[in-house]
Each structure stands twice: as C-alpha cells, then as structure tokens.
PDB file of C-alpha atoms in Angstrom:
ATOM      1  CA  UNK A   3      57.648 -23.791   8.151  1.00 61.00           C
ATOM      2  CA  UNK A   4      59.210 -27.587   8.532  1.00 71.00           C
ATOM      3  CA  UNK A   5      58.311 -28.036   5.157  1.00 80.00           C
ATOM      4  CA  UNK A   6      60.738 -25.200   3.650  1.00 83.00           C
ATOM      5  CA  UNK A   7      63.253 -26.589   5.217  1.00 85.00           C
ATOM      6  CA  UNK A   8      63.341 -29.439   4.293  1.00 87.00           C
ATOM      7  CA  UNK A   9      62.557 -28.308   0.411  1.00 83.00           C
ATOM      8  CA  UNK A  10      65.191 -25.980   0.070  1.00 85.00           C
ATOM      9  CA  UNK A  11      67.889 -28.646   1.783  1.00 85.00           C
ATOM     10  CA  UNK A  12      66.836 -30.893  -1.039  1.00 84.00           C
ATOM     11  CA  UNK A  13      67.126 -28.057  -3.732  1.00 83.00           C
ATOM     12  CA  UNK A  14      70.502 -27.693  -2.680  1.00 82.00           C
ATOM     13  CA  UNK A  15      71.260 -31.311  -3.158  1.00 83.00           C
ATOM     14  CA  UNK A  16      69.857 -31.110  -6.704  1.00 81.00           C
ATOM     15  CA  UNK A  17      73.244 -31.591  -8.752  1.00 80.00           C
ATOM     16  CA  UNK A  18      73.989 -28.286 -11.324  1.00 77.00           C
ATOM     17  CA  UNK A  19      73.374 -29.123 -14.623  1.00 74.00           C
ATOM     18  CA  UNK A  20      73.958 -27.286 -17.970  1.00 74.00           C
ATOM     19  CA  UNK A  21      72.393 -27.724 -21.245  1.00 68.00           C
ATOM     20  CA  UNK A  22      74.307 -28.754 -24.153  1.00 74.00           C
ATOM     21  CA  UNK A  23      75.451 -25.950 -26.383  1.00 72.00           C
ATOM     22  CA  UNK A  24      73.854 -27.704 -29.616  1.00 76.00           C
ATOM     23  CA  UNK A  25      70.620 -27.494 -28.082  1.00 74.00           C
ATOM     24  CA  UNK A  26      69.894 -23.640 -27.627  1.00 75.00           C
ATOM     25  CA  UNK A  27      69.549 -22.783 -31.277  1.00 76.00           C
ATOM     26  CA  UNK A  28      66.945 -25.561 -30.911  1.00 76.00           C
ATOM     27  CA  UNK A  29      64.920 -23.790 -28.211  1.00 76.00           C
ATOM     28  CA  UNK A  30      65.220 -20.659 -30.452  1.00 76.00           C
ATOM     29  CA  UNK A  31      64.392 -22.339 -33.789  1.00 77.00           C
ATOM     30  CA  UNK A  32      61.264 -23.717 -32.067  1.00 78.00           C
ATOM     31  CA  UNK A  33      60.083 -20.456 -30.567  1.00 75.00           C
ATOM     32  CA  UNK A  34      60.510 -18.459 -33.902  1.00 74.00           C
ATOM     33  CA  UNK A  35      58.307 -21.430 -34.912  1.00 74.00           C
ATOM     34  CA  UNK A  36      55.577 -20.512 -32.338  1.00 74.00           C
ATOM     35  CA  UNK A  37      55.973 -17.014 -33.481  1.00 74.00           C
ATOM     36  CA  UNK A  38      55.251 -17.553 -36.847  1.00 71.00           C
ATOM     37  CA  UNK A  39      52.310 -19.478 -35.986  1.00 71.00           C
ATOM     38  CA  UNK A  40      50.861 -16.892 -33.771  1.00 73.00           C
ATOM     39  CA  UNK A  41      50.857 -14.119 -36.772  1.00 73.00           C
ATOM     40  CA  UNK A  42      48.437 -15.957 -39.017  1.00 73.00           C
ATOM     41  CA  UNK A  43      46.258 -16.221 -35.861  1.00 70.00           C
ATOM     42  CA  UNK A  44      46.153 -12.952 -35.414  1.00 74.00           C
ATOM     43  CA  UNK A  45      44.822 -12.261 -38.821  1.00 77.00           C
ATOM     44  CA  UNK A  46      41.915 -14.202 -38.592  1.00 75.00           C
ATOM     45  CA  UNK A  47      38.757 -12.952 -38.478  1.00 78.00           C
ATOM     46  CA  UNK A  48      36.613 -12.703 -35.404  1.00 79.00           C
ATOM     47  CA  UNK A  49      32.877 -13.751 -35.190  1.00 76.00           C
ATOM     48  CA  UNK A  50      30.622 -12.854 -33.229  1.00 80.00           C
ATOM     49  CA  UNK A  51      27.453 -15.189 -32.394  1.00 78.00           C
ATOM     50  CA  UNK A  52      24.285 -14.266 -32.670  1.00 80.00           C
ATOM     51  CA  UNK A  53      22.278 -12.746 -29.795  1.00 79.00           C
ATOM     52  CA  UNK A  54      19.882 -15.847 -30.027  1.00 84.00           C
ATOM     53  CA  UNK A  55      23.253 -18.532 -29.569  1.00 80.00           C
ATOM     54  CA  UNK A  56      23.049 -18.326 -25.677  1.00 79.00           C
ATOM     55  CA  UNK A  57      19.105 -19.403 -25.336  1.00 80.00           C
ATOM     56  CA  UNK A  58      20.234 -22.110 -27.433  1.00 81.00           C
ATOM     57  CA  UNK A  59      22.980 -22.979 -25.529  1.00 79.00           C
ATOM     58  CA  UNK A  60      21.337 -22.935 -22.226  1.00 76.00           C
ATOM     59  CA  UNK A  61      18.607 -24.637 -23.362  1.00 75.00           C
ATOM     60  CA  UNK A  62      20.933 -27.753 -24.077  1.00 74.00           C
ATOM     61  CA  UNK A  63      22.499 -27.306 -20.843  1.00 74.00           C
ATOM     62  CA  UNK A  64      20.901 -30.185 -18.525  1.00 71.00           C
ATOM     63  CA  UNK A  65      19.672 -29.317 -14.821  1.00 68.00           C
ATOM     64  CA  UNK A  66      17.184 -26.243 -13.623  1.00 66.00           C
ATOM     65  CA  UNK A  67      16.856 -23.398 -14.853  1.00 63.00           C
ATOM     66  CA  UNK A  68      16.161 -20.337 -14.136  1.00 66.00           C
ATOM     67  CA  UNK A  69      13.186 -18.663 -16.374  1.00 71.00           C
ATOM     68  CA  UNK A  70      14.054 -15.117 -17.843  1.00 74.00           C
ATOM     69  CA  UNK A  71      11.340 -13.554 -16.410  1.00 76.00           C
ATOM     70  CA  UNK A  72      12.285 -14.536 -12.965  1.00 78.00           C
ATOM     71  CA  UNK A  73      15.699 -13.095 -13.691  1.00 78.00           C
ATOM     72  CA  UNK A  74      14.586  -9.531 -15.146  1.00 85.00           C
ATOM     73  CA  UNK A  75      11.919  -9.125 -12.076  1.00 86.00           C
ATOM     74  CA  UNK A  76      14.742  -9.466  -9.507  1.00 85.00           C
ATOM     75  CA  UNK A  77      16.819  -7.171 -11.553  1.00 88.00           C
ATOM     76  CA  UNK A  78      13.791  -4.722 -11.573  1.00 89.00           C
ATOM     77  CA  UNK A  79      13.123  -5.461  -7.622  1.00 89.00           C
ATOM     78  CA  UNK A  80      17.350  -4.875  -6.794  1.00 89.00           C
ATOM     79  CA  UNK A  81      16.913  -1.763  -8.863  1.00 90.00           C
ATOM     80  CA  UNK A  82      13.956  -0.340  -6.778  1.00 88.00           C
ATOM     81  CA  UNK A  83      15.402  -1.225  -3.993  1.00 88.00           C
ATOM     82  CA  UNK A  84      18.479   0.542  -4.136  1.00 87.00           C
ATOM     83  CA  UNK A  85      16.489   4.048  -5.757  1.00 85.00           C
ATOM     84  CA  UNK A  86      14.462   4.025  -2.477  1.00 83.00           C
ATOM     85  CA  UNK A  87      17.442   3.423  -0.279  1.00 81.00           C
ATOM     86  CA  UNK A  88      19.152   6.267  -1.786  1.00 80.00           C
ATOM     87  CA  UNK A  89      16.065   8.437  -2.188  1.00 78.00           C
ATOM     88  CA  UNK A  90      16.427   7.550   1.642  1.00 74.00           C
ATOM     89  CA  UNK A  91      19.579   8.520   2.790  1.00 73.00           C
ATOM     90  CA  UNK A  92      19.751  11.674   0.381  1.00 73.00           C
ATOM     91  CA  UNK A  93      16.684  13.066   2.555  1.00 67.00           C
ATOM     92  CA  UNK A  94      18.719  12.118   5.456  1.00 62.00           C
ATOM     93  CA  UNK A  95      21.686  13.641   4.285  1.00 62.00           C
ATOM     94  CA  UNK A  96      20.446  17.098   2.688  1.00 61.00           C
ATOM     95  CA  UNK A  97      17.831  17.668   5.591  1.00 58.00           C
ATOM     96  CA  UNK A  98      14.909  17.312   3.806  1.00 55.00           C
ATOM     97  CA  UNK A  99      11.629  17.830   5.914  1.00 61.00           C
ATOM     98  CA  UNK A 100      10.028  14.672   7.614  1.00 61.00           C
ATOM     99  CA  UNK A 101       6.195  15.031   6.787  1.00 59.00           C
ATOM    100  CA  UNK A 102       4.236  14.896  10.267  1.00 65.00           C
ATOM    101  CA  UNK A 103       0.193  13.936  10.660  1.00 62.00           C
ATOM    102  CA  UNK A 104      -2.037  15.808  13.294  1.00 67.00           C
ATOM    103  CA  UNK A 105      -4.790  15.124  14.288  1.00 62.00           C
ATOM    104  CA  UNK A 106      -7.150  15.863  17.043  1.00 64.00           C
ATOM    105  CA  UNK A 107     -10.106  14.313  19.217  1.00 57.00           C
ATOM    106  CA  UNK A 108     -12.872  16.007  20.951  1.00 58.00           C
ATOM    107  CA  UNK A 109     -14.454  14.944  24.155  1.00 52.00           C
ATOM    108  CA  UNK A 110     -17.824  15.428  25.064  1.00 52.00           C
ATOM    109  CA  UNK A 111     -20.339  14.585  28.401  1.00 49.00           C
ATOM    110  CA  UNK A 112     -21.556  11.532  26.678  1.00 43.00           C
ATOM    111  CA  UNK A 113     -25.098  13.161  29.414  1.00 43.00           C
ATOM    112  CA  UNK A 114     -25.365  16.482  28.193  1.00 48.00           C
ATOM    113  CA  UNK A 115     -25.183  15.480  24.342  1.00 45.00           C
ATOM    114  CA  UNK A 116     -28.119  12.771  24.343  1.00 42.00           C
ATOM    115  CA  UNK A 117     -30.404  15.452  26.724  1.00 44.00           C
ATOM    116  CA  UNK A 118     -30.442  12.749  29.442  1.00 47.00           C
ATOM    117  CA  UNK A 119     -31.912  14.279  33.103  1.00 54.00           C
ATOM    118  CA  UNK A 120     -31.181  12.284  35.563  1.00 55.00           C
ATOM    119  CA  UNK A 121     -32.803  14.906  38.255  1.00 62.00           C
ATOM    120  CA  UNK A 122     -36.010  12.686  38.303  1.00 68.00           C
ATOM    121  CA  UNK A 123     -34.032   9.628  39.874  1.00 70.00           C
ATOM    122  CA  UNK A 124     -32.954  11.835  42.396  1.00 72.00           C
ATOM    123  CA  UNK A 125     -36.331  13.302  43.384  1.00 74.00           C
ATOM    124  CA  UNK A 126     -37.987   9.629  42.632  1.00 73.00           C
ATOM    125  CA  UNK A 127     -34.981   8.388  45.489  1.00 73.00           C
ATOM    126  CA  UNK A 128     -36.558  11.269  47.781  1.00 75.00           C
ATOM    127  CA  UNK A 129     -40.262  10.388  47.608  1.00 75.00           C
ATOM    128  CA  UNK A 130     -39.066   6.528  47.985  1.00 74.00           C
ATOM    129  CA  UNK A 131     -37.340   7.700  51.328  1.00 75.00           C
ATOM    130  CA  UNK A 132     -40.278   9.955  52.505  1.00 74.00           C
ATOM    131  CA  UNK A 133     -42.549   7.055  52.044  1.00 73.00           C
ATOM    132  CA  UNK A 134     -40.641   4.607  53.647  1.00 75.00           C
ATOM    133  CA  UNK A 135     -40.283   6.898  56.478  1.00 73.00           C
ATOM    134  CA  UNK A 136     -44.212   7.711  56.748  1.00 71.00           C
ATOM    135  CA  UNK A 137     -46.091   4.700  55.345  1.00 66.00           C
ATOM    136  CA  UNK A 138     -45.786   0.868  56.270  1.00 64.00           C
ATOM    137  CA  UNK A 139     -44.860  -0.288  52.828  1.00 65.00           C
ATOM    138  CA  UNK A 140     -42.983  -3.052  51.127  1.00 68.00           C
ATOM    139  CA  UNK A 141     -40.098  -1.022  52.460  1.00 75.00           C
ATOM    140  CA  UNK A 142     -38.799  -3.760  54.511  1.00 78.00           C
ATOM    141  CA  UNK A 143     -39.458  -7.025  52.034  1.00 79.00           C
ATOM    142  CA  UNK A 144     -35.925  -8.671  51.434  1.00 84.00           C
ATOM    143  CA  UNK A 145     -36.716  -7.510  47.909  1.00 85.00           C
ATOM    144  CA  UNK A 146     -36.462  -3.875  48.763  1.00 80.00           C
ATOM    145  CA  UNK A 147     -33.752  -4.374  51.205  1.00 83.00           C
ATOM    146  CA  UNK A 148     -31.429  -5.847  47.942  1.00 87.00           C
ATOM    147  CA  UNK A 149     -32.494  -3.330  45.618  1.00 84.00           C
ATOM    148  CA  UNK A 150     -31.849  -0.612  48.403  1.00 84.00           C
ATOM    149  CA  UNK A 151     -28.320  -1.996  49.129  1.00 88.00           C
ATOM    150  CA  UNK A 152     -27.336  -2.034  45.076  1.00 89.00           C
ATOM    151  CA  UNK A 153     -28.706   1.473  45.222  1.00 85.00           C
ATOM    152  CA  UNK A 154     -26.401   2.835  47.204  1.00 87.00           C
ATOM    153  CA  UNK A 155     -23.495   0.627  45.859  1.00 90.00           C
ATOM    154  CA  UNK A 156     -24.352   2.228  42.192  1.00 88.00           C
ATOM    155  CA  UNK A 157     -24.889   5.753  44.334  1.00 86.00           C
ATOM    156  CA  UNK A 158     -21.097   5.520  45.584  1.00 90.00           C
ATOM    157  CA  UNK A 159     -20.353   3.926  42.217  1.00 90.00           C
ATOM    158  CA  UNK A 160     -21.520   7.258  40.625  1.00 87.00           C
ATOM    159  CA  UNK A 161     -19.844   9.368  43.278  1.00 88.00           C
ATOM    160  CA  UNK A 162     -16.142   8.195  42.828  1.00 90.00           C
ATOM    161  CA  UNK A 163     -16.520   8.407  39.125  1.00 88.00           C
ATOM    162  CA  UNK A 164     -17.611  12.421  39.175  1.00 87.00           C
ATOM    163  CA  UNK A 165     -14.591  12.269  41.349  1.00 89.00           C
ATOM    164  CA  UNK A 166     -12.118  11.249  38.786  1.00 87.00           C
ATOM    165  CA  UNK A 167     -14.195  13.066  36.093  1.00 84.00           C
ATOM    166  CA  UNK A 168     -13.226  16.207  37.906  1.00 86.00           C
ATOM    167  CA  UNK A 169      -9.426  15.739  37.569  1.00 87.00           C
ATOM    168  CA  UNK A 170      -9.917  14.107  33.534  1.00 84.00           C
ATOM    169  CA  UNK A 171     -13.441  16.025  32.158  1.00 82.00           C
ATOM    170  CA  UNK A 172     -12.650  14.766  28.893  1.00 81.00           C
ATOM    171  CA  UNK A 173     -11.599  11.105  29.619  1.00 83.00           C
ATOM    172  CA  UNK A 174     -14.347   9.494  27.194  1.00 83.00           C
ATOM    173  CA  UNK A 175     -14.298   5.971  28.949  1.00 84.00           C
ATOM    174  CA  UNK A 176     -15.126   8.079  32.271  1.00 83.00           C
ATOM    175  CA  UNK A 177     -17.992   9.443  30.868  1.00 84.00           C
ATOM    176  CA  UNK A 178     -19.615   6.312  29.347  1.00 85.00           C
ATOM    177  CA  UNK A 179     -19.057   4.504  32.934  1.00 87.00           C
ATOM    178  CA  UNK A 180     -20.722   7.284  34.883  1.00 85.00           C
ATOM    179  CA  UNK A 181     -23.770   7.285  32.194  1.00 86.00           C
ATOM    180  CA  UNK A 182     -24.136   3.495  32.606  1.00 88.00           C
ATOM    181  CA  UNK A 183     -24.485   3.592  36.433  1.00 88.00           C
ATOM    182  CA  UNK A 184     -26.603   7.049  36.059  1.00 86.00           C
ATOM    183  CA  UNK A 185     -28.768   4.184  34.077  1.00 86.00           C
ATOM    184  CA  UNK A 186     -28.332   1.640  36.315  1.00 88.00           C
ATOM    185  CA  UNK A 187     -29.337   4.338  39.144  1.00 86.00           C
ATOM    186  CA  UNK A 188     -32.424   4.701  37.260  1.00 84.00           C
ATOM    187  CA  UNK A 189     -33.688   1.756  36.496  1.00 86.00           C
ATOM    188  CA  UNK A 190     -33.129  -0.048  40.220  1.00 85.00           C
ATOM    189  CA  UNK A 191     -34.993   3.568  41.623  1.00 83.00           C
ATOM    190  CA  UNK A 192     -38.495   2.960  39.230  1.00 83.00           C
ATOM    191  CA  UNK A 193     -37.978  -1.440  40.622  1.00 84.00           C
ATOM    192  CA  UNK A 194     -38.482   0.177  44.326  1.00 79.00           C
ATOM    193  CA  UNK A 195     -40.917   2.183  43.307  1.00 77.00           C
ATOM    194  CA  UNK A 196     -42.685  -0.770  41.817  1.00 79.00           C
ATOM    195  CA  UNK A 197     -42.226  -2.657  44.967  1.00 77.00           C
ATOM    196  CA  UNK A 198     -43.825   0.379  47.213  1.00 74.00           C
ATOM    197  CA  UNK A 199     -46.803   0.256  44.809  1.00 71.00           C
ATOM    198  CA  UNK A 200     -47.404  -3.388  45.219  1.00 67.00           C
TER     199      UNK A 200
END
C-alpha cells in the first residue's frame, strides 16, 4: 500500500514528453515491415516429427528416467481405479442390492454323539461309598482322602456346568468342559477303586 504511493507520486513527477512528428511514419514504416515479414511465415509449410523423435529426444535428455512400462501400468492402475470407484458409487446411487452371506452352525451334546455313559461312574461312586461305609479299607489312606476331595471338586465342577448348560444347551465350549470333567470324574472314580482293592 506504501509502495503505490510513493510510485504514483513519482509518475506524476515524470515530465510530459511528446514524440517528434518525423518519427511516427517511422514507427509505421517499421511495423508494415513486420507485417510483411509475418506473411511469408505464414506460408510455410508445417512438419510434423516423427512419432519415434520424442524417444530420441528423451533419451538424450540427462538425469532419471522414467521407463515406459512403468508409465502405461500406472495409467492402467488410475484407470481401474476410477471404473471400480464408479462401478461403486453407481450401486450406491441406483440402489443396487448389497449381496449378503448366511450361514449357520449346529450344536450338538459333544456326550450323546460319541455314545459316552457316564452312569457307571456314578454307580462305581456308590459301591466306593457302600464299601467305605461297611469294610475297613484303604478308605482312610491320605491317598484316598486326596482323590476323594478332587472328586467332589470335579463333582461340583460338573454340577455348575449342567447349570449353565441349562440356560445355553447349545454353547459348544460348555459342552466340551462338562465332557472333560465327566472324564476326569471317571478316571479319579476307577484310582479309588484301585486303592480299595489294594
């Protein structure tokens, strides 16, 4: 803003001036000059160079360069990417149905599929109380007493998971847990029974 100021104060201190009057016909005589030069150019004949003159050209140019095939792939790669983005936004645009997957998973008692009975622990668990109860056995070796007490830990184990397979039947992870400690169940029952044998 300063600056114009200051430029047009020393424009108007510029003194006026006027050109001789010998020396337009000058200016004119030199312009019909440049006219009559620019007519022959016009007549001229125009080239073209060959499709091949560019390679050559860029070839001589010093630096990197680009290879050609570089520069058609990501013409090829701007070109896909703008078909998908329209093929995109059209779908968008006219309502086009989005394609959905189902699909489904069954549940199953993991027990009743692999014909496991687990009714012989429980009658096995019986006789091992009867005989405690009527024989002096092993019953009351520190052996026994540990098995007994993981017993019933697996026993309430087993309990609180038919619990919660009540409320989710089909809860696969449920299932495999409660087979495990129906195993576990199993196995610690026939190691008493082992130990009342002994």
């Amino acid at each position: 803003m300063h600056n114009d100021k200051e430029l047009k104060k020393a424009i108007k201190k510029l003194p006026d001036r006027s050109p001789e009057a010998d020396s337009w016909p000058g200016i004119a005589q030199r312009l019909d000059e440049q006219e009559c030069l620019r007519m022959p150019l016009m007549k001229l004949p125009q080239h073209e160079p060959s499709e091949t003159a560019w390679q050559h050209i860029e070839k001589a140019l010093p630096g990197k360069r680009i290879p050609m095939y570089r520069y058609y792939t990501g013409i090829a790669a701007a070109i896909l990417l703008l078909a998908g983005l329209s093929i995109v936004f059209n779908m968008e645009k006219t309502g086009a149905e989005k394609v959905t997957v189902n699909y489904s998973v069954e549940y199953t008692d993991v027990a009743k599929d692999w014909d496991l009975d687990f009714s012989s622990t429980q009658k096995a668990r019986e006789y091992l109380r009867d005989l405690c109860q009527s024989f002096e056995s092993n019953c009351e070796s520190e052996e026994f007493t540990q098995l007994r007490s993981a017993l019933t830990q697996t026993g309430d184990a087993i309990e609180r998971t038919e619990g919660i397979l009540a409320t989710f039947p089909n809860d696969p992870d449920l299932n495999r847990k409660l087979l495990k400690f129906k195993k576990q169940e199993a196995k610690i029952t026939r190691e008493l029974l082992v130990i009342t044998m002994k």
